[in-house]
mmCIF file of C-alpha atoms (C1' of nucleotides) in Angstrom:
data_model
loop_
_atom_site.group_PDB
_atom_site.id
_atom_site.type_symbol
_atom_site.label_atom_id
_atom_site.label_comp_id
_atom_site.label_asym_id
_atom_site.label_seq_id
_atom_site.Cartn_x
_atom_site.Cartn_y
_atom_site.Cartn_z
ATOM 1 C CA UNK Z 209 -31.596 79.693 -214.243
ATOM 2 C CA UNK Z 210 -34.488 77.849 -212.596
ATOM 3 C CA UNK Z 211 -38.124 78.917 -212.393
ATOM 4 C CA UNK Z 212 -37.861 80.040 -208.774
ATOM 5 C CA UNK Z 213 -35.046 82.423 -209.576
ATOM 6 C CA UNK Z 214 -36.937 83.754 -212.554
ATOM 7 C CA UNK Z 215 -39.959 84.420 -210.357
ATOM 8 C CA UNK Z 216 -37.789 86.219 -207.808
ATOM 9 C CA UNK Z 217 -36.245 88.450 -210.443
ATOM 10 C CA UNK Z 218 -39.645 89.167 -211.950
ATOM 11 C CA UNK Z 219 -41.081 90.171 -208.565
ATOM 12 C CA UNK Z 220 -38.185 92.537 -207.932
ATOM 13 C CA UNK Z 221 -38.393 93.994 -211.394
ATOM 14 C CA UNK Z 222 -42.077 94.736 -210.931
ATOM 15 C CA UNK Z 223 -41.387 96.827 -207.862
ATOM 16 C CA UNK Z 224 -38.648 98.743 -209.634
ATOM 17 C CA UNK Z 225 -40.925 99.273 -212.614
ATOM 18 C CA UNK Z 226 -43.595 100.716 -210.364
ATOM 19 C CA UNK Z 227 -41.064 103.300 -209.164
ATOM 20 C CA UNK Z 228 -39.576 103.949 -212.576
ATOM 21 C CA UNK Z 229 -41.672 106.938 -213.591
ATOM 22 C CA UNK Z 230 -41.145 110.608 -212.663
ATOM 23 C CA UNK Z 231 -44.749 111.110 -211.593
ATOM 24 C CA UNK Z 232 -44.715 108.055 -209.370
ATOM 25 C CA UNK Z 233 -41.411 109.085 -207.808
ATOM 26 C CA UNK Z 234 -42.946 112.470 -207.146
ATOM 27 C CA UNK Z 235 -45.910 110.820 -205.447
ATOM 28 C CA UNK Z 236 -43.642 108.655 -203.307
ATOM 29 C CA UNK Z 237 -41.560 111.642 -202.236
ATOM 30 C CA UNK Z 238 -44.675 113.572 -201.323
ATOM 31 C CA UNK Z 239 -46.048 110.649 -199.330
ATOM 32 C CA UNK Z 240 -42.796 110.495 -197.373
ATOM 33 C CA UNK Z 241 -43.978 113.768 -195.853
ATOM 34 C CA UNK Z 242 -47.334 112.309 -194.862
ATOM 35 C CA UNK Z 243 -50.578 110.934 -196.226
ATOM 36 C CA UNK Z 244 -52.268 112.764 -199.103
ATOM 37 C CA UNK Z 245 -55.527 112.744 -201.024
ATOM 38 C CA UNK Z 246 -55.648 112.247 -204.795
ATOM 39 C CA UNK Z 247 -56.645 115.888 -205.276
ATOM 40 C CA UNK Z 248 -53.589 117.167 -203.411
ATOM 41 C CA UNK Z 249 -51.295 114.937 -205.449
ATOM 42 C CA UNK Z 250 -53.015 116.013 -208.653
ATOM 43 C CA UNK Z 251 -52.445 119.691 -207.802
ATOM 44 C CA UNK Z 252 -48.777 118.953 -207.142
ATOM 45 C CA UNK Z 253 -48.247 117.029 -210.347
ATOM 46 C CA UNK Z 254 -50.429 118.965 -212.754
ATOM 47 C CA UNK Z 255 -51.699 116.092 -214.886
ATOM 48 C CA UNK Z 256 -55.303 115.036 -215.205
ATOM 49 C CA UNK Z 257 -56.677 113.464 -212.027
ATOM 50 C CA UNK Z 258 -57.458 110.267 -213.904
ATOM 51 C CA UNK Z 259 -53.800 109.985 -214.847
ATOM 52 C CA UNK Z 260 -52.660 110.492 -211.256
ATOM 53 C CA UNK Z 261 -55.229 107.972 -210.069
ATOM 54 C CA UNK Z 262 -53.818 105.396 -212.480
ATOM 55 C CA UNK Z 263 -50.280 106.023 -211.263
ATOM 56 C CA UNK Z 264 -51.534 105.483 -207.717
ATOM 57 C CA UNK Z 265 -53.060 102.180 -208.790
ATOM 58 C CA UNK Z 266 -49.694 101.092 -210.137
ATOM 59 C CA UNK Z 267 -48.013 101.939 -206.826
ATOM 60 C CA UNK Z 268 -50.765 100.175 -204.903
ATOM 61 C CA UNK Z 269 -50.532 97.016 -206.988
ATOM 62 C CA UNK Z 270 -46.803 96.960 -206.340
ATOM 63 C CA UNK Z 271 -47.463 97.097 -202.598
ATOM 64 C CA UNK Z 272 -45.799 100.478 -202.172
ATOM 65 C CA UNK Z 273 -48.822 102.502 -201.033
ATOM 66 C CA UNK Z 274 -52.167 101.809 -199.416
ATOM 67 C CA UNK Z 275 -55.394 103.747 -199.616
ATOM 68 C CA UNK Z 276 -58.275 104.457 -197.315
ATOM 69 C CA UNK Z 277 -61.569 106.141 -198.026
ATOM 70 C CA UNK Z 278 -62.560 109.039 -195.747
ATOM 71 C CA UNK Z 279 -65.849 110.559 -196.743
ATOM 72 C CA UNK Z 280 -65.628 111.238 -200.423
ATOM 73 C CA UNK Z 281 -61.855 111.509 -200.281
ATOM 74 C CA UNK Z 282 -59.358 108.708 -200.847
ATOM 75 C CA UNK Z 283 -56.209 109.053 -198.767
ATOM 76 C CA UNK Z 284 -52.987 107.401 -199.850
ATOM 77 C CA UNK Z 285 -49.996 106.613 -197.673
ATOM 78 C CA UNK Z 286 -46.641 104.904 -198.060
ATOM 79 C CA UNK Z 287 -46.563 101.318 -196.940
ATOM 80 C CA UNK Z 288 -42.800 100.919 -196.878
ATOM 81 C CA UNK Z 289 -40.362 102.980 -194.908
ATOM 82 C CA UNK Z 290 -37.231 102.424 -196.948
ATOM 83 C CA UNK Z 291 -37.957 104.029 -200.259
ATOM 84 C CA UNK Z 292 -35.698 106.923 -199.415
ATOM 85 C CA UNK Z 293 -32.611 104.769 -198.747
ATOM 86 C CA UNK Z 294 -33.360 103.344 -202.050
ATOM 87 C CA UNK Z 295 -33.277 106.754 -203.625
ATOM 88 C CA UNK Z 296 -29.998 107.498 -201.857
ATOM 89 C CA UNK Z 297 -28.487 104.777 -203.960
ATOM 90 C CA UNK Z 298 -30.056 106.051 -207.150
ATOM 91 C CA UNK Z 299 -28.580 109.419 -206.312
ATOM 92 C CA UNK Z 300 -25.168 107.788 -205.866
ATOM 93 C CA UNK Z 301 -25.385 106.468 -209.410
ATOM 94 C CA UNK Z 302 -26.246 109.911 -210.702
ATOM 95 C CA UNK Z 303 -23.353 111.525 -208.835
ATOM 96 C CA UNK Z 304 -20.984 108.889 -210.137
ATOM 97 C CA UNK Z 305 -22.171 109.545 -213.661
ATOM 98 C CA UNK Z 306 -21.883 113.293 -213.251
ATOM 99 C CA UNK Z 307 -18.319 113.052 -211.957
ATOM 100 C CA UNK Z 308 -17.376 111.153 -215.058
ATOM 101 C CA UNK Z 309 -18.925 113.651 -217.354
ATOM 102 C CA UNK Z 310 -17.002 116.394 -215.577
ATOM 103 C CA UNK Z 311 -13.830 114.344 -215.954
ATOM 104 C CA UNK Z 312 -14.537 114.043 -219.673
ATOM 105 C CA UNK Z 313 -15.077 117.774 -220.110
ATOM 106 C CA UNK Z 314 -12.063 118.856 -218.082
ATOM 107 C CA UNK Z 315 -10.088 116.153 -219.855
ATOM 108 C CA UNK Z 316 -8.545 114.620 -216.751
ATOM 109 C CA UNK S 282 -43.143 121.649 -209.513
ATOM 110 C CA UNK S 283 -40.324 123.462 -211.286
ATOM 111 C CA UNK S 284 -38.237 122.301 -214.225
ATOM 112 C CA UNK S 285 -35.248 121.433 -212.088
ATOM 113 C CA UNK S 286 -37.264 119.107 -209.920
ATOM 114 C CA UNK S 287 -38.789 117.493 -212.983
ATOM 115 C CA UNK S 288 -35.334 116.873 -214.391
ATOM 116 C CA UNK S 289 -34.190 115.335 -211.117
ATOM 117 C CA UNK S 290 -37.154 112.977 -210.996
ATOM 118 C CA UNK S 291 -36.667 112.038 -214.632
ATOM 119 C CA UNK S 292 -32.998 111.225 -214.057
ATOM 120 C CA UNK S 293 -33.842 109.014 -211.110
ATOM 121 C CA UNK S 294 -36.663 107.316 -212.960
ATOM 122 C CA UNK S 295 -34.326 106.475 -215.828
ATOM 123 C CA UNK S 296 -31.978 104.609 -213.530
ATOM 124 C CA UNK S 297 -34.832 102.685 -211.953
ATOM 125 C CA UNK S 298 -36.199 101.886 -215.396
ATOM 126 C CA UNK S 299 -32.837 100.486 -216.436
ATOM 127 C CA UNK S 300 -33.006 98.067 -213.499
ATOM 128 C CA UNK S 301 -36.691 97.267 -213.917
ATOM 129 C CA UNK S 302 -36.378 94.130 -216.019
ATOM 130 C CA UNK S 303 -35.726 90.553 -214.855
ATOM 131 C CA UNK S 304 -32.943 89.974 -217.365
ATOM 132 C CA UNK S 305 -31.169 93.181 -216.410
ATOM 133 C CA UNK S 306 -31.482 92.398 -212.708
ATOM 134 C CA UNK S 307 -29.999 88.998 -213.451
ATOM 135 C CA UNK S 308 -27.080 90.629 -215.247
ATOM 136 C CA UNK S 309 -26.487 93.025 -212.358
ATOM 137 C CA UNK S 310 -26.538 90.190 -209.808
ATOM 138 C CA UNK S 311 -24.075 88.216 -211.891
ATOM 139 C CA UNK S 312 -21.769 91.198 -212.260
ATOM 140 C CA UNK S 313 -21.774 91.619 -208.475
ATOM 141 C CA UNK S 314 -19.736 88.407 -208.501
ATOM 142 C CA UNK S 315 -17.232 89.770 -210.992
ATOM 143 C CA UNK S 316 -16.786 90.916 -214.550
ATOM 144 C CA UNK S 317 -18.311 88.827 -217.329
ATOM 145 C CA UNK S 318 -18.299 88.582 -221.103
ATOM 146 C CA UNK S 319 -21.468 88.822 -223.161
ATOM 147 C CA UNK S 320 -21.279 85.127 -223.990
ATOM 148 C CA UNK S 321 -21.197 84.100 -220.332
ATOM 149 C CA UNK S 322 -24.195 86.282 -219.560
ATOM 150 C CA UNK S 323 -26.019 84.917 -222.590
ATOM 151 C CA UNK S 324 -25.461 81.338 -221.413
ATOM 152 C CA UNK S 325 -26.791 82.253 -217.985
ATOM 153 C CA UNK S 326 -29.900 83.984 -219.306
ATOM 154 C CA UNK S 327 -30.772 81.803 -222.244
ATOM 155 C CA UNK S 328 -32.040 84.500 -224.611
ATOM 156 C CA UNK S 329 -30.512 85.371 -227.949
ATOM 157 C CA UNK S 330 -27.146 87.084 -227.624
ATOM 158 C CA UNK S 331 -28.459 90.113 -229.481
ATOM 159 C CA UNK S 332 -31.151 90.490 -226.827
ATOM 160 C CA UNK S 333 -28.624 90.283 -224.000
ATOM 161 C CA UNK S 334 -26.384 92.749 -225.783
ATOM 162 C CA UNK S 335 -29.252 95.230 -225.987
ATOM 163 C CA UNK S 336 -29.996 94.846 -222.289
ATOM 164 C CA UNK S 337 -26.332 95.558 -221.593
ATOM 165 C CA UNK S 338 -26.583 98.707 -223.685
ATOM 166 C CA UNK S 339 -29.507 99.859 -221.547
ATOM 167 C CA UNK S 340 -27.493 99.305 -218.360
ATOM 168 C CA UNK S 341 -24.507 101.056 -219.883
ATOM 169 C CA UNK S 342 -26.521 104.081 -220.960
ATOM 170 C CA UNK S 343 -27.877 104.342 -217.425
ATOM 171 C CA UNK S 344 -24.326 104.435 -216.082
ATOM 172 C CA UNK S 345 -24.688 101.157 -214.193
ATOM 173 C CA UNK S 346 -22.105 99.105 -216.067
ATOM 174 C CA UNK S 347 -19.034 99.743 -218.181
ATOM 175 C CA UNK S 348 -17.467 97.642 -220.907
ATOM 176 C CA UNK S 349 -14.007 96.970 -222.179
ATOM 177 C CA UNK S 350 -12.864 95.087 -225.247
ATOM 178 C CA UNK S 351 -10.302 92.329 -224.722
ATOM 179 C CA UNK S 352 -9.408 90.609 -227.921
ATOM 180 C CA UNK S 353 -12.657 89.639 -229.560
ATOM 181 C CA UNK S 354 -14.462 89.556 -226.214
ATOM 182 C CA UNK S 355 -16.328 92.432 -224.576
ATOM 183 C CA UNK S 356 -16.157 92.370 -220.797
ATOM 184 C CA UNK S 357 -18.764 94.101 -218.713
ATOM 185 C CA UNK S 358 -18.472 95.147 -215.094
ATOM 186 C CA UNK S 359 -20.582 96.972 -212.547
ATOM 187 C CA UNK S 360 -19.793 100.631 -212.151
ATOM 188 C CA UNK S 361 -21.660 101.196 -208.897
ATOM 189 C CA UNK S 362 -21.153 99.368 -205.648
ATOM 190 C CA UNK S 363 -24.526 99.910 -204.047
ATOM 191 C CA UNK S 364 -26.936 98.041 -206.242
ATOM 192 C CA UNK S 365 -27.260 95.317 -203.672
ATOM 193 C CA UNK S 366 -28.382 97.639 -200.848
ATOM 194 C CA UNK S 367 -30.859 98.789 -203.267
ATOM 195 C CA UNK S 368 -32.149 95.295 -203.765
ATOM 196 C CA UNK S 369 -32.291 94.782 -200.020
ATOM 197 C CA UNK S 370 -34.972 97.426 -199.973
ATOM 198 C CA UNK S 371 -36.854 95.875 -202.854
ATOM 199 C CA UNK S 372 -36.750 92.638 -200.934
ATOM 200 C CA UNK S 373 -38.189 94.405 -197.889
ATOM 201 C CA UNK S 374 -41.179 95.480 -199.959
ATOM 202 C CA UNK S 375 -41.698 91.925 -201.131
ATOM 203 C CA UNK S 376 -41.514 90.562 -197.593
ATOM 204 C CA UNK S 377 -43.948 93.184 -196.412
ATOM 205 C CA UNK S 378 -46.342 92.237 -199.178
ATOM 206 C CA UNK S 379 -45.970 88.533 -198.476
ATOM 207 C CA UNK S 380 -46.696 88.976 -194.770
ATOM 208 C CA UNK S 381 -49.920 90.680 -195.660
ATOM 209 C CA UNK S 382 -50.983 87.969 -198.011
ATOM 210 C CA UNK S 383 -50.325 85.436 -195.268
ATOM 211 C CA UNK S 384 -52.365 87.540 -192.860
ATOM 212 C CA UNK S 385 -55.191 87.549 -195.388
ATOM 213 C CA UNK S 386 -55.121 83.782 -195.828
ATOM 214 C CA UNK S 387 -54.856 82.966 -192.131
ATOM 215 C CA UNK S 388 -57.510 85.580 -191.501
ATOM 216 C CA UNK S 389 -55.726 87.377 -188.687
ATOM 217 C "C1'" DA Q 255 -84.327 112.460 -203.587
ATOM 218 C "C1'" DG Q 256 -81.160 115.352 -206.187
ATOM 219 C "C1'" DA Q 257 -76.903 117.773 -206.504
ATOM 220 C "C1'" DA Q 258 -72.137 118.157 -205.450
ATOM 221 C "C1'" DT Q 259 -67.536 116.306 -204.365
ATOM 222 C "C1'" DA Q 260 -63.818 113.233 -205.059
ATOM 223 C "C1'" DC Q 261 -62.323 109.699 -207.248
ATOM 224 C "C1'" DT Q 262 -62.005 105.515 -210.578
ATOM 225 C "C1'" DT Q 263 -62.669 103.139 -214.887
ATOM 226 C "C1'" DG Q 264 -63.250 102.577 -219.935
ATOM 227 C "C1'" DG Q 265 -61.873 103.824 -224.402
ATOM 228 C "C1'" DC Q 266 -58.745 105.578 -227.464
ATOM 229 C "C1'" DT Q 267 -54.201 107.037 -229.514
ATOM 230 C "C1'" DA Q 268 -49.365 107.712 -229.569
ATOM 231 C "C1'" DA Q 269 -45.034 106.440 -227.872
ATOM 232 C "C1'" DT Q 270 -41.776 102.867 -225.950
ATOM 233 C "C1'" DA Q 271 -40.007 98.475 -225.021
ATOM 234 C "C1'" DT Q 272 -38.780 93.691 -226.040
ATOM 235 C "C1'" DA Q 273 -37.642 89.701 -228.596
ATOM 236 C "C1'" DC Q 274 -36.054 87.381 -232.588
ATOM 237 C "C1'" DC Q 275 -33.484 86.847 -236.962
ATOM 238 C "C1'" DA Q 276 -30.307 88.490 -240.237
ATOM 239 C "C1'" DA Q 277 -26.607 91.240 -241.424
ATOM 240 C "C1'" DG Q 278 -22.600 94.018 -240.108
ATOM 241 C "C1'" DT Q 279 -18.103 94.893 -237.582
ATOM 242 C "C1'" DA Q 280 -13.760 94.143 -235.019
ATOM 243 C "C1'" DA Q 281 -9.969 91.373 -233.404
ATOM 244 C "C1'" DC Q 282 -7.461 87.390 -233.815
ATOM 245 C "C1'" DC Q 283 -5.749 82.990 -236.174
ATOM 246 C "C1'" DA Q 284 -4.066 79.982 -239.987
ATOM 247 C "C1'" DT M 165 -5.900 87.126 -246.981
ATOM 248 C "C1'" DG M 166 -9.703 84.443 -245.599
ATOM 249 C "C1'" DG M 167 -12.057 82.356 -241.838
ATOM 250 C "C1'" DT M 168 -13.558 82.211 -237.098
ATOM 251 C "C1'" DT M 169 -15.021 84.181 -232.773
ATOM 252 C "C1'" DA M 170 -17.543 87.432 -230.238
ATOM 253 C "C1'" DC M 171 -20.295 90.865 -230.341
ATOM 254 C "C1'" DT M 172 -23.434 94.875 -232.041
ATOM 255 C "C1'" DT M 173 -26.839 96.929 -234.987
ATOM 256 C "C1'" DG M 174 -30.864 97.094 -238.130
ATOM 257 C "C1'" DG M 175 -35.324 95.592 -239.146
ATOM 258 C "C1'" DT M 176 -39.676 94.077 -237.771
ATOM 259 C "C1'" DA M 177 -43.688 92.331 -235.121
ATOM 260 C "C1'" DT M 178 -45.981 92.440 -230.809
ATOM 261 C "C1'" DA M 179 -46.928 94.087 -226.291
ATOM 262 C "C1'" DT M 180 -47.065 97.466 -222.777
ATOM 263 C "C1'" DT M 181 -47.422 102.193 -221.079
ATOM 264 C "C1'" DA M 182 -49.078 106.812 -220.542
ATOM 265 C "C1'" DG M 183 -51.938 110.495 -221.347
ATOM 266 C "C1'" DC M 184 -56.487 112.653 -222.067
ATOM 267 C "C1'" DC M 185 -61.545 112.867 -222.174
ATOM 268 C "C1'" DA M 186 -65.890 111.062 -221.005
ATOM 269 C "C1'" DA M 187 -68.639 108.329 -218.229
ATOM 270 C "C1'" DG M 188 -69.383 105.731 -213.971
ATOM 271 C "C1'" DT M 189 -69.407 105.137 -208.722
ATOM 272 C "C1'" DA M 190 -69.504 106.247 -203.794
ATOM 273 C "C1'" DT M 191 -70.244 109.422 -200.116
ATOM 274 C "C1'" DT M 192 -71.958 113.513 -198.216
ATOM 275 C "C1'" DC M 193 -74.914 117.653 -198.180
ATOM 276 C "C1'" DT M 194 -79.416 120.140 -198.733
#
DNA sequence: AGAATACTTGGCTAATATACCAAGTAACCA
DNA sequence: TGGTTACTTGGTATATTAGCCAAGTATTCT
C-alpha cells in the first residue's frame, strides 16, 4: 500500500470515528430535524454540557457539523445531507445480524 | 431519551466503530474484491499477522465479515453488500470538506 | 460597569484501543 | 509421530477517549 492510499483510508476512518459514538449519533439524528443550540442538545442527551460541547467539537473537526454564534447561543447544524443514507446501511448490517441470531435460536 | 433508543444508538455506534480504523477499512475494501486468507491481508497491510487477526476479530464481532477454515487457512469474506455505498457517503463528506478548504485558500 | 446566560476549555481519572512479541492451537504432510 | 503452515490468543506498554467539575470567555441585559 502506498502513502496516498494510507492517507485516504485514514481520512475515511476519521469521519467514521467521529460518528462512532452513541451521543454523537444522537446529535446527528437531532440535527437532521433542524439546527439546535448546545443547551437543547444537552437537555436531550442528559450529560454535562461540557461533555456535549466536546462531542460537538469532534463532529465539527470531522466536517460533519458547522456552528454559528447568535447572541450568547451557539447554533449547530449538519453540513452533510447524506448521513441518513449512511445509517440506512448500518441498519442493514444490524438487521442481517439479527436474522442470523434468530436463525440460530430457532435452529434453522 | 429512553433505554430502547439508547440501545439502538449504541448498536449503530458499534458498527461504525468497527469500521473506523484505516486497517479495517483496507480489509473491507479488499474483501469487496473477493474472499481472502489472513496471510494475504497481512501481506497487503504490512503489520504483524497477530495485529491483522485482531482487526478481523473486531470486524467479525460487528457482523461485517465471516470466516471459514479451509485446511490450515482461514478465509474471510464480507457478510454485507452495502459497505461501499456507505463509503460513498464518507467520500462525499471528504469532498465537501476539501471544497471548503479550497474556497478558504482561494479566498472566495 | 456588573451580573447573567450560554458555551468552551483545562485538568484529571478511568476505561478502551492498538501494536508488538511470544506462546498456543489446529490441520496437514512426511 | 514430529514438523510445518497458518492462524489465534495472552501479555504488556503506550496512546486515545470520555466523562465530570471547575474555571474561563463572549455576548447581552440592567
